[in-house]
Coordinates of N, CA, C and O in Angstrom, one line a residue:
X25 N -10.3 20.3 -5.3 CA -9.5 19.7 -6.4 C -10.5 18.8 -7.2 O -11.5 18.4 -6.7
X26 N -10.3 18.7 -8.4 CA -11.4 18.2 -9.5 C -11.1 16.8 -9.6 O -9.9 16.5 -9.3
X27 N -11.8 15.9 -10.1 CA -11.4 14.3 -9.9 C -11.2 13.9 -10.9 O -11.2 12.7 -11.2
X28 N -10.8 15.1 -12.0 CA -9.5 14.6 -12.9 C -8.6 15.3 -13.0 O -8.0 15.6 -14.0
X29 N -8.2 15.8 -11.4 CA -6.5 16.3 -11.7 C -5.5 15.5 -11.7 O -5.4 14.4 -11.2
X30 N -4.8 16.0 -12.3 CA -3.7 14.3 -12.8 C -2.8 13.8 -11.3 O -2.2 14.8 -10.9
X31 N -2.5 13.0 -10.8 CA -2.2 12.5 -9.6 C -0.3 12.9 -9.6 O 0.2 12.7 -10.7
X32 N 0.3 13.1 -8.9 CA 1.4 13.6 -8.8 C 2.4 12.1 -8.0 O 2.0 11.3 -7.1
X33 N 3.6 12.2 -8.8 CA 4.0 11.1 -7.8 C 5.4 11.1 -6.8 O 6.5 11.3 -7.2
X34 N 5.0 10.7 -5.4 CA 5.8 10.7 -5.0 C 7.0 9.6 -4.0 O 6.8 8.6 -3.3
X35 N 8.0 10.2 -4.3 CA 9.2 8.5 -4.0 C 9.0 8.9 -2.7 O 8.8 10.0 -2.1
X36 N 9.0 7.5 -2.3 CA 8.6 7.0 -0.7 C 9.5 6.1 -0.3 O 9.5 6.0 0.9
X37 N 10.3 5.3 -0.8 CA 11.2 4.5 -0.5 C 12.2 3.7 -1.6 O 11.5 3.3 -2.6
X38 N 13.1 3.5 -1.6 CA 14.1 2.1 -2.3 C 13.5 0.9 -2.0 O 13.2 0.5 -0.9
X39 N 13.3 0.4 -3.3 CA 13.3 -1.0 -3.1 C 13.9 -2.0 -2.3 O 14.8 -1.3 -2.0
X40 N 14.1 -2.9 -1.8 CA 14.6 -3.2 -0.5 C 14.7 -2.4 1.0 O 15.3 -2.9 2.0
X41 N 13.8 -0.9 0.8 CA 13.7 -1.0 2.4 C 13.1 -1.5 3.3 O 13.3 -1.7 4.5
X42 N 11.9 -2.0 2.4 CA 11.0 -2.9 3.6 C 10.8 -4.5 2.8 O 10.6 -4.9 1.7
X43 N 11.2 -5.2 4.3 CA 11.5 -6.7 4.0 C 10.0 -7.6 3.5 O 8.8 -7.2 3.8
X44 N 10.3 -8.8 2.6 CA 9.5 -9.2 1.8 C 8.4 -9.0 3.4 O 8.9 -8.9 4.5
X45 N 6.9 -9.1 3.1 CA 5.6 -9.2 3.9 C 6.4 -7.9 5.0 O 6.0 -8.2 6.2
X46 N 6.9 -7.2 5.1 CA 6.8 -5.9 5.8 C 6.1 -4.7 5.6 O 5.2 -4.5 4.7
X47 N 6.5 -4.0 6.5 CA 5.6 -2.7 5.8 C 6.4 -1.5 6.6 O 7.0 -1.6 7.6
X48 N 6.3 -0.2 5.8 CA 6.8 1.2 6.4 C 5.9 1.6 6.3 O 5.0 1.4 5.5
X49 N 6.0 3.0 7.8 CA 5.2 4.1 7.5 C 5.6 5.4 7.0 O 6.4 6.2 7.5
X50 N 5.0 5.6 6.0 CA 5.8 6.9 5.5 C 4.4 8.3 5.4 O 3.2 8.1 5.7
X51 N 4.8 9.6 4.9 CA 4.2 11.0 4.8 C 4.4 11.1 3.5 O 5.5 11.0 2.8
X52 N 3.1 11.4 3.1 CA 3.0 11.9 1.7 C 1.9 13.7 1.9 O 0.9 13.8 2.6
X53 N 2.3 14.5 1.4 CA 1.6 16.0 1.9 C 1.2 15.5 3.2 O 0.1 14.8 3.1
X54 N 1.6 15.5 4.1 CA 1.4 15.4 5.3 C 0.5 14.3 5.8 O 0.2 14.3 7.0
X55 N 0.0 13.5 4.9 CA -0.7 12.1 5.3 C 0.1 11.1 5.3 O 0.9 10.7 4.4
X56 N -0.2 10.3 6.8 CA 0.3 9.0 7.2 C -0.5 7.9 6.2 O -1.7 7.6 6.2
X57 N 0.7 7.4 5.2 CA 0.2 6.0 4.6 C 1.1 4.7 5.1 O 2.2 4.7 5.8
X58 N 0.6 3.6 4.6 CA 1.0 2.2 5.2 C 1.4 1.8 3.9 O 0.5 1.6 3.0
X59 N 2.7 1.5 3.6 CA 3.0 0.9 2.8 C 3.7 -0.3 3.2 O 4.4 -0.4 4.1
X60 N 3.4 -1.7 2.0 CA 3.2 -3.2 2.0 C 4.5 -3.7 1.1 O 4.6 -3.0 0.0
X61 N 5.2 -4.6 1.2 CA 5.8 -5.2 0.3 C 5.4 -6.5 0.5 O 5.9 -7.1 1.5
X62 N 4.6 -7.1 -0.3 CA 4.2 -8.6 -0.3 C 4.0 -8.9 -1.9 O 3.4 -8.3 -2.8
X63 N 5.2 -10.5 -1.5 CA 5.7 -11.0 -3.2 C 6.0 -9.8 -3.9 O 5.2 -9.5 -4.8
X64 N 6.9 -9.0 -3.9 CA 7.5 -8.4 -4.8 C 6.7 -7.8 -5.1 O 7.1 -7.2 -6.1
X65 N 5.1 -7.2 -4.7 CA 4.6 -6.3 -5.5 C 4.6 -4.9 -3.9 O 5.3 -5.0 -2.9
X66 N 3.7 -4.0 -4.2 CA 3.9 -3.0 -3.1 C 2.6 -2.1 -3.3 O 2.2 -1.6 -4.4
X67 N 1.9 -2.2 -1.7 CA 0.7 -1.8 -2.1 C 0.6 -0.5 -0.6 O 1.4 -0.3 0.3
X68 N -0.3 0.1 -0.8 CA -0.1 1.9 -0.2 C -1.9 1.9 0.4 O -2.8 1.8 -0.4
X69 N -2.0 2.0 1.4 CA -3.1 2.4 2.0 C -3.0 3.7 3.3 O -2.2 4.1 4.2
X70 N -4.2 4.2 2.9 CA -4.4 4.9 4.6 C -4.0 4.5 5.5 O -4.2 3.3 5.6
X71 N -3.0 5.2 7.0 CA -2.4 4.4 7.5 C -3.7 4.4 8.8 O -3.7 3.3 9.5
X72 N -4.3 5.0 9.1 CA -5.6 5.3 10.2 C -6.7 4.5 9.4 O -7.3 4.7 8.3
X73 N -6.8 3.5 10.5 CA -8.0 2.3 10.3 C -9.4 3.4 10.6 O -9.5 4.2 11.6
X74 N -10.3 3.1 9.6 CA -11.5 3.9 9.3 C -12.4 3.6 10.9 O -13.2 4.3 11.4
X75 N -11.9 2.2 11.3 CA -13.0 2.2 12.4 C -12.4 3.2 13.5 O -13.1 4.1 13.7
X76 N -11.7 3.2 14.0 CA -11.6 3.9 15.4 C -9.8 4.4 15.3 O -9.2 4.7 16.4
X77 N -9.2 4.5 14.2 CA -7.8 5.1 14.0 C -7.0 4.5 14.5 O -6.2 5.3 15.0
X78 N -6.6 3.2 14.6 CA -5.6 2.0 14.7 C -4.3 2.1 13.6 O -4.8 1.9 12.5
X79 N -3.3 2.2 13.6 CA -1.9 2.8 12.7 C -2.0 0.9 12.0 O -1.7 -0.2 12.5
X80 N -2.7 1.2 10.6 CA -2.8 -0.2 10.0 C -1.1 -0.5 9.8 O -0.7 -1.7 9.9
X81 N 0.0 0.6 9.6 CA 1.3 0.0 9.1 C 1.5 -0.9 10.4 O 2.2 -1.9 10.3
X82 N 1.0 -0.7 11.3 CA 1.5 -1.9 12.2 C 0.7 -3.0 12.9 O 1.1 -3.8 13.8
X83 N -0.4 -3.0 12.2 CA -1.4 -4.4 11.7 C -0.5 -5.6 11.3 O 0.7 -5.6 11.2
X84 N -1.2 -6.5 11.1 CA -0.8 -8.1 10.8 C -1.2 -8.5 9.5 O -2.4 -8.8 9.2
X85 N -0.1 -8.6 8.7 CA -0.5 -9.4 7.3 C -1.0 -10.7 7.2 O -0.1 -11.5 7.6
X86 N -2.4 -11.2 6.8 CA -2.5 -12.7 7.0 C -3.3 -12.7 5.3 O -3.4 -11.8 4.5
X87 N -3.9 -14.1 5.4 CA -4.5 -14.4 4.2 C -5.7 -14.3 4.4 O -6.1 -13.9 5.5
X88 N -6.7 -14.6 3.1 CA -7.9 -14.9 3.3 C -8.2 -16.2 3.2 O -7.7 -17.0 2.4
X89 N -9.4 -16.5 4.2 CA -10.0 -17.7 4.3 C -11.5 -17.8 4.1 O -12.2 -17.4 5.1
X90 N -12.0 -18.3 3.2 CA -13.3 -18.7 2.1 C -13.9 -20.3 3.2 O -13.2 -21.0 4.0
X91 N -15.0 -20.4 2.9 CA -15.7 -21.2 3.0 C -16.9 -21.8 2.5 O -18.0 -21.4 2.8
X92 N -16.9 -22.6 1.8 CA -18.0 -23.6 1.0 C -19.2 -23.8 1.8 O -20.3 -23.4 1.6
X93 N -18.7 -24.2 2.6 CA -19.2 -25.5 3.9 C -18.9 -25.4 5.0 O -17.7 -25.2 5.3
X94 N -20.1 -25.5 6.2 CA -19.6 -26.1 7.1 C -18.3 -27.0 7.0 O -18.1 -27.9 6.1
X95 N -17.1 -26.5 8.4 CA -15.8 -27.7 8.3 C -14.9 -27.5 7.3 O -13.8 -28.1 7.4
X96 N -15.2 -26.7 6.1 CA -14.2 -26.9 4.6 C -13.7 -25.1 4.4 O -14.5 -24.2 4.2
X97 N -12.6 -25.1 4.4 CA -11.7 -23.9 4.7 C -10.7 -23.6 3.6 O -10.1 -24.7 3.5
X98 N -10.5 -23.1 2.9 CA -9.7 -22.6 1.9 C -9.2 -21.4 2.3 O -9.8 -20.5 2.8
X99 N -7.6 -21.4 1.8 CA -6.7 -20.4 2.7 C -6.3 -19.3 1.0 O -5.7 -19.9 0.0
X100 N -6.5 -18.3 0.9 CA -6.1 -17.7 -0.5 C -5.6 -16.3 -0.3 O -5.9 -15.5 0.6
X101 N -4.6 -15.9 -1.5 CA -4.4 -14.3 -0.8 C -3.3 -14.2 0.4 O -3.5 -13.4 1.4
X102 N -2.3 -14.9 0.4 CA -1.6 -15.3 1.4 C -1.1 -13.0 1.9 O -1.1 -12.0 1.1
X103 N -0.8 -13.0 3.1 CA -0.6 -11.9 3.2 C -1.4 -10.3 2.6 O -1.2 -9.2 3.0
X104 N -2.3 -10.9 1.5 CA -3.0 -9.4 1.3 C -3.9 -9.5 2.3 O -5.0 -9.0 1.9
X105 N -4.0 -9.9 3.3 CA -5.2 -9.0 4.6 C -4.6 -8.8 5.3 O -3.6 -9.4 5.7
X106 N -5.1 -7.4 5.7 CA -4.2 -6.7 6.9 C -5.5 -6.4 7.7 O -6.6 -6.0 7.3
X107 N -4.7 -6.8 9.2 CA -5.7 -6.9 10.2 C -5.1 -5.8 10.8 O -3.8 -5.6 10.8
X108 N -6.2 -4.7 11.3 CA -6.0 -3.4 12.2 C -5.5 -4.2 13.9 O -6.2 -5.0 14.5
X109 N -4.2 -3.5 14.3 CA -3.8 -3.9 15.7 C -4.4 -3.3 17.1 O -3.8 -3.4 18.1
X110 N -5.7 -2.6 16.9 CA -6.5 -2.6 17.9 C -7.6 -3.3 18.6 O -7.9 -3.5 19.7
X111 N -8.4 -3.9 17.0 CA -9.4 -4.7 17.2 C -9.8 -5.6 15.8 O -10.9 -5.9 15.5
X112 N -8.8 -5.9 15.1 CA -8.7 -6.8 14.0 C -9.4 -6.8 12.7 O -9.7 -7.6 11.8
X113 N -9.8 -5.6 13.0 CA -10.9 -5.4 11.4 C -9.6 -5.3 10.5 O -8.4 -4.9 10.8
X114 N -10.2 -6.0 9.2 CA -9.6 -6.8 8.3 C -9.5 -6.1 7.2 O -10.7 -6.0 6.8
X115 N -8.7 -5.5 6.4 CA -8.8 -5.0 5.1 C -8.0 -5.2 4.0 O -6.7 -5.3 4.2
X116 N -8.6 -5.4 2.8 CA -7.8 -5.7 1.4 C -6.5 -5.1 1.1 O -6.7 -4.2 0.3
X117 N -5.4 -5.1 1.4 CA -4.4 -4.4 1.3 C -3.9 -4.0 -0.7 O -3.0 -3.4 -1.2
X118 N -4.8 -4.7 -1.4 CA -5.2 -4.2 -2.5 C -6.0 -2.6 -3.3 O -5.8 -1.6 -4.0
X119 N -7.2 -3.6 -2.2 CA -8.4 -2.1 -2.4 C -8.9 -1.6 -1.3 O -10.1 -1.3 -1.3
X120 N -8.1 -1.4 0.0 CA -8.0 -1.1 1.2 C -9.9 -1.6 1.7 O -10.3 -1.1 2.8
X121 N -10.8 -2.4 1.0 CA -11.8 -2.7 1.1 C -11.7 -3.6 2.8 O -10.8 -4.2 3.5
X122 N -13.3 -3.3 3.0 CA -13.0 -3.4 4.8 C -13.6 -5.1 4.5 O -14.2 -5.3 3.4
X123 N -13.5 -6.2 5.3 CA -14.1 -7.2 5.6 C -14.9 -7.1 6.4 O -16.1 -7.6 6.2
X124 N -14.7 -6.7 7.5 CA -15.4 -6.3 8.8 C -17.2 -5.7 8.5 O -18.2 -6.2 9.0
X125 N -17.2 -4.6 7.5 CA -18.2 -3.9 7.4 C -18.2 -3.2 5.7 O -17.9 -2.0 5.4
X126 N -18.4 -4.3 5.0 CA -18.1 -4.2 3.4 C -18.9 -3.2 2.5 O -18.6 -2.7 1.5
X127 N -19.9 -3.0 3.3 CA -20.5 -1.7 2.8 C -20.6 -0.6 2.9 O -21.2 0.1 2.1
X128 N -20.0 -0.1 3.9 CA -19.6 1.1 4.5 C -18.2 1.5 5.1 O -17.8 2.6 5.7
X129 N -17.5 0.5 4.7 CA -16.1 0.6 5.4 C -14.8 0.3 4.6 O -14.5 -0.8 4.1
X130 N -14.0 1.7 4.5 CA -12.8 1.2 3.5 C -11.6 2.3 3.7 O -11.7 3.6 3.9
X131 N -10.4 1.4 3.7 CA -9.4 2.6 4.0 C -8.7 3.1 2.2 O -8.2 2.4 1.3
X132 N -9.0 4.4 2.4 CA -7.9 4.9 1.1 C -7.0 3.7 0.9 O -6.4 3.0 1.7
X133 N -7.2 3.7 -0.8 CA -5.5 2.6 -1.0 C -5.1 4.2 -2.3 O -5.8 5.0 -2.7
X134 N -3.6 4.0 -2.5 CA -3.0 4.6 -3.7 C -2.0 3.8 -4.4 O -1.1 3.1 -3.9
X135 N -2.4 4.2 -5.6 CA -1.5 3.7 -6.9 C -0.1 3.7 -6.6 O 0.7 4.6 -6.4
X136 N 0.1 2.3 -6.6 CA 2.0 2.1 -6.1 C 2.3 1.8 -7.7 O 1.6 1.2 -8.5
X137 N 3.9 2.4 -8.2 CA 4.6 1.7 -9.1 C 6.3 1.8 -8.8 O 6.8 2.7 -8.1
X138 N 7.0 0.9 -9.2 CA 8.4 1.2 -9.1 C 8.8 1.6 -10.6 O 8.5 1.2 -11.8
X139 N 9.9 2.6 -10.0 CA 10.4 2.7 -11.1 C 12.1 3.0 -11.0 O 12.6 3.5 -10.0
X140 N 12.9 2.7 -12.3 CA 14.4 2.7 -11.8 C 14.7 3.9 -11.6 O 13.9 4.8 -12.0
X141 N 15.9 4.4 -10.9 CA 16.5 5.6 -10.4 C 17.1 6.4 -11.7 O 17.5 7.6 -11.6
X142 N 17.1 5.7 -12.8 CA 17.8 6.4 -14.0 C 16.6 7.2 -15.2 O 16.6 8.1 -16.0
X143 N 15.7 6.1 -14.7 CA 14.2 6.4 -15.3 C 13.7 8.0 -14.5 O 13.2 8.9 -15.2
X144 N 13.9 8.2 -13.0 CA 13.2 9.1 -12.1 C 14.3 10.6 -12.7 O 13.9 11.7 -13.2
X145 N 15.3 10.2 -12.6 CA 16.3 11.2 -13.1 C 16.1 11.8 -13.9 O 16.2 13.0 -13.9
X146 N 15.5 11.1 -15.2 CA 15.2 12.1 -16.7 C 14.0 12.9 -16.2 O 13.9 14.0 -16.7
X147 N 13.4 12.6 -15.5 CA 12.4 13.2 -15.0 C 11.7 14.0 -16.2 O 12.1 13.8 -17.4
X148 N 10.6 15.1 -15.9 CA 9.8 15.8 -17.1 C 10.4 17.6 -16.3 O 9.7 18.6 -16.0
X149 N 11.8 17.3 -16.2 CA 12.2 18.6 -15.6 C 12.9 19.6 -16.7 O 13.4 19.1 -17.6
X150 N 12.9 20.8 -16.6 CA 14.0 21.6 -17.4 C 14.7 22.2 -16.7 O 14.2 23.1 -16.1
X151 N 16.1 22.0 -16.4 CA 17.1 22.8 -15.9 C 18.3 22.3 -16.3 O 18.4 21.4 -17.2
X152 N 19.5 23.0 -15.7 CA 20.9 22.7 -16.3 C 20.8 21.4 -15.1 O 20.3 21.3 -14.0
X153 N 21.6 20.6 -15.8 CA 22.0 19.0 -16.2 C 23.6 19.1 -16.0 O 24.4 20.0 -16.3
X154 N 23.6 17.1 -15.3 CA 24.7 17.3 -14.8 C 24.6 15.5 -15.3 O 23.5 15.1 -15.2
X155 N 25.4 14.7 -15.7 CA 25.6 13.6 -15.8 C 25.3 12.7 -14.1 O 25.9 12.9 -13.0
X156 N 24.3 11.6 -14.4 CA 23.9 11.0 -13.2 C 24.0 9.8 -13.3 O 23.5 9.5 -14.4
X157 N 24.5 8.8 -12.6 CA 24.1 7.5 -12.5 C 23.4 7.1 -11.5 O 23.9 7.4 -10.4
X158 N 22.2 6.4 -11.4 CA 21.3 6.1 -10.4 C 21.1 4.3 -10.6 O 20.6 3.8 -11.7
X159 N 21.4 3.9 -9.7 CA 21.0 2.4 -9.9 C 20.3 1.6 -9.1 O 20.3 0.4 -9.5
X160 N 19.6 2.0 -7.9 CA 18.6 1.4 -7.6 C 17.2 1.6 -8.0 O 17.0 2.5 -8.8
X161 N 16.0 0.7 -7.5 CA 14.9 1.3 -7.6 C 14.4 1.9 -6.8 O 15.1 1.8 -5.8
X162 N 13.0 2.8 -6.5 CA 12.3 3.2 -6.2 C 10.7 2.9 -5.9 O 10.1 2.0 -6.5
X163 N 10.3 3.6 -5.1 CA 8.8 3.3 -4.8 C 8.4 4.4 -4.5 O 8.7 5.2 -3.6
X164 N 7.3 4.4 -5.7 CA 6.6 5.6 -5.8 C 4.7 5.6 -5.4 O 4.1 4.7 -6.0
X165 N 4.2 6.1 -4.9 CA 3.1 6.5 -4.9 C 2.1 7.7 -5.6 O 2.2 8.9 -5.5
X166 N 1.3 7.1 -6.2 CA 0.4 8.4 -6.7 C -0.4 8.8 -6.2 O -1.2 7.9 -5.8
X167 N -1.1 10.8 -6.0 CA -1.9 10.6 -5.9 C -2.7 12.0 -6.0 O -2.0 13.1 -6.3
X168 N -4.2 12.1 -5.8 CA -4.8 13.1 -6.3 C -5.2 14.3 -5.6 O -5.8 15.2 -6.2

């Protein structure tokens, strides 16, 4: 596949199925991803931690913690690190970027967006049509 084929998307969940700072595991073409709901936004990584294949959907959301100084601690990023439940390697649930080993280590992330159910309906489809009402949202993932 060429790395500008246009990314396809696919619904993976309703809005409200996974609770604020939770996460589901879901199958997209037969790959296990980890998807995140933290603050309202929703973020999609590989669900196999790159170090040793740890299921990150059932990792630990925490923050990041910065340091100046000796003794002086700064807490930021509340929930975007997800710690692997084997052995705690740490990754950006953003840019699935590893903390652990920053130059060689990163889990797939994919393009999350929501979109409403009346929006997904019109879809870019041609067939015979039937009047629909759809009122929840969706969570979709893209990818290449």
């Amino acid at each position: 596949m060429s790395a500008t084929a246009t990314p396809t998307r696919h619904v993976v969940a309703k809005v409200g199925d996974i609770p604020q700072n939770g996460s589901k595991l879901v199958k997209v073409k037969g790959r296990p991803i980890a998807l995140f709901h933290v603050d309202g936004e929703y973020f999609a990584i590989s669900n196999t931690c790159p170090h040793e294949g740890g299921s990150l959907c059932h990792g630990k959301l925490v923050g990041l913690i910065r340091s100046k100084e000796p003794g002086v601690y700064e807490r930021t990023r509340p929930f975007e690190m997800l710690q692997c439940p084997w052995h705690g390697w740490e990754f950006d649930i953003r840019t699935g970027q590893s903390y652990c080993d920053p130059e060689s280590i990163k889990a797939r992330s994919y393009a999350v967006t929501v979109k409403d159910g009346a929006e997904l309906a019109e879809g870019p489809f041609v067939a015979e049509t039937f009047p629909v009402s759809v009122e929840d949202q969706y969570v979709l993932i893209e990818m290449k």
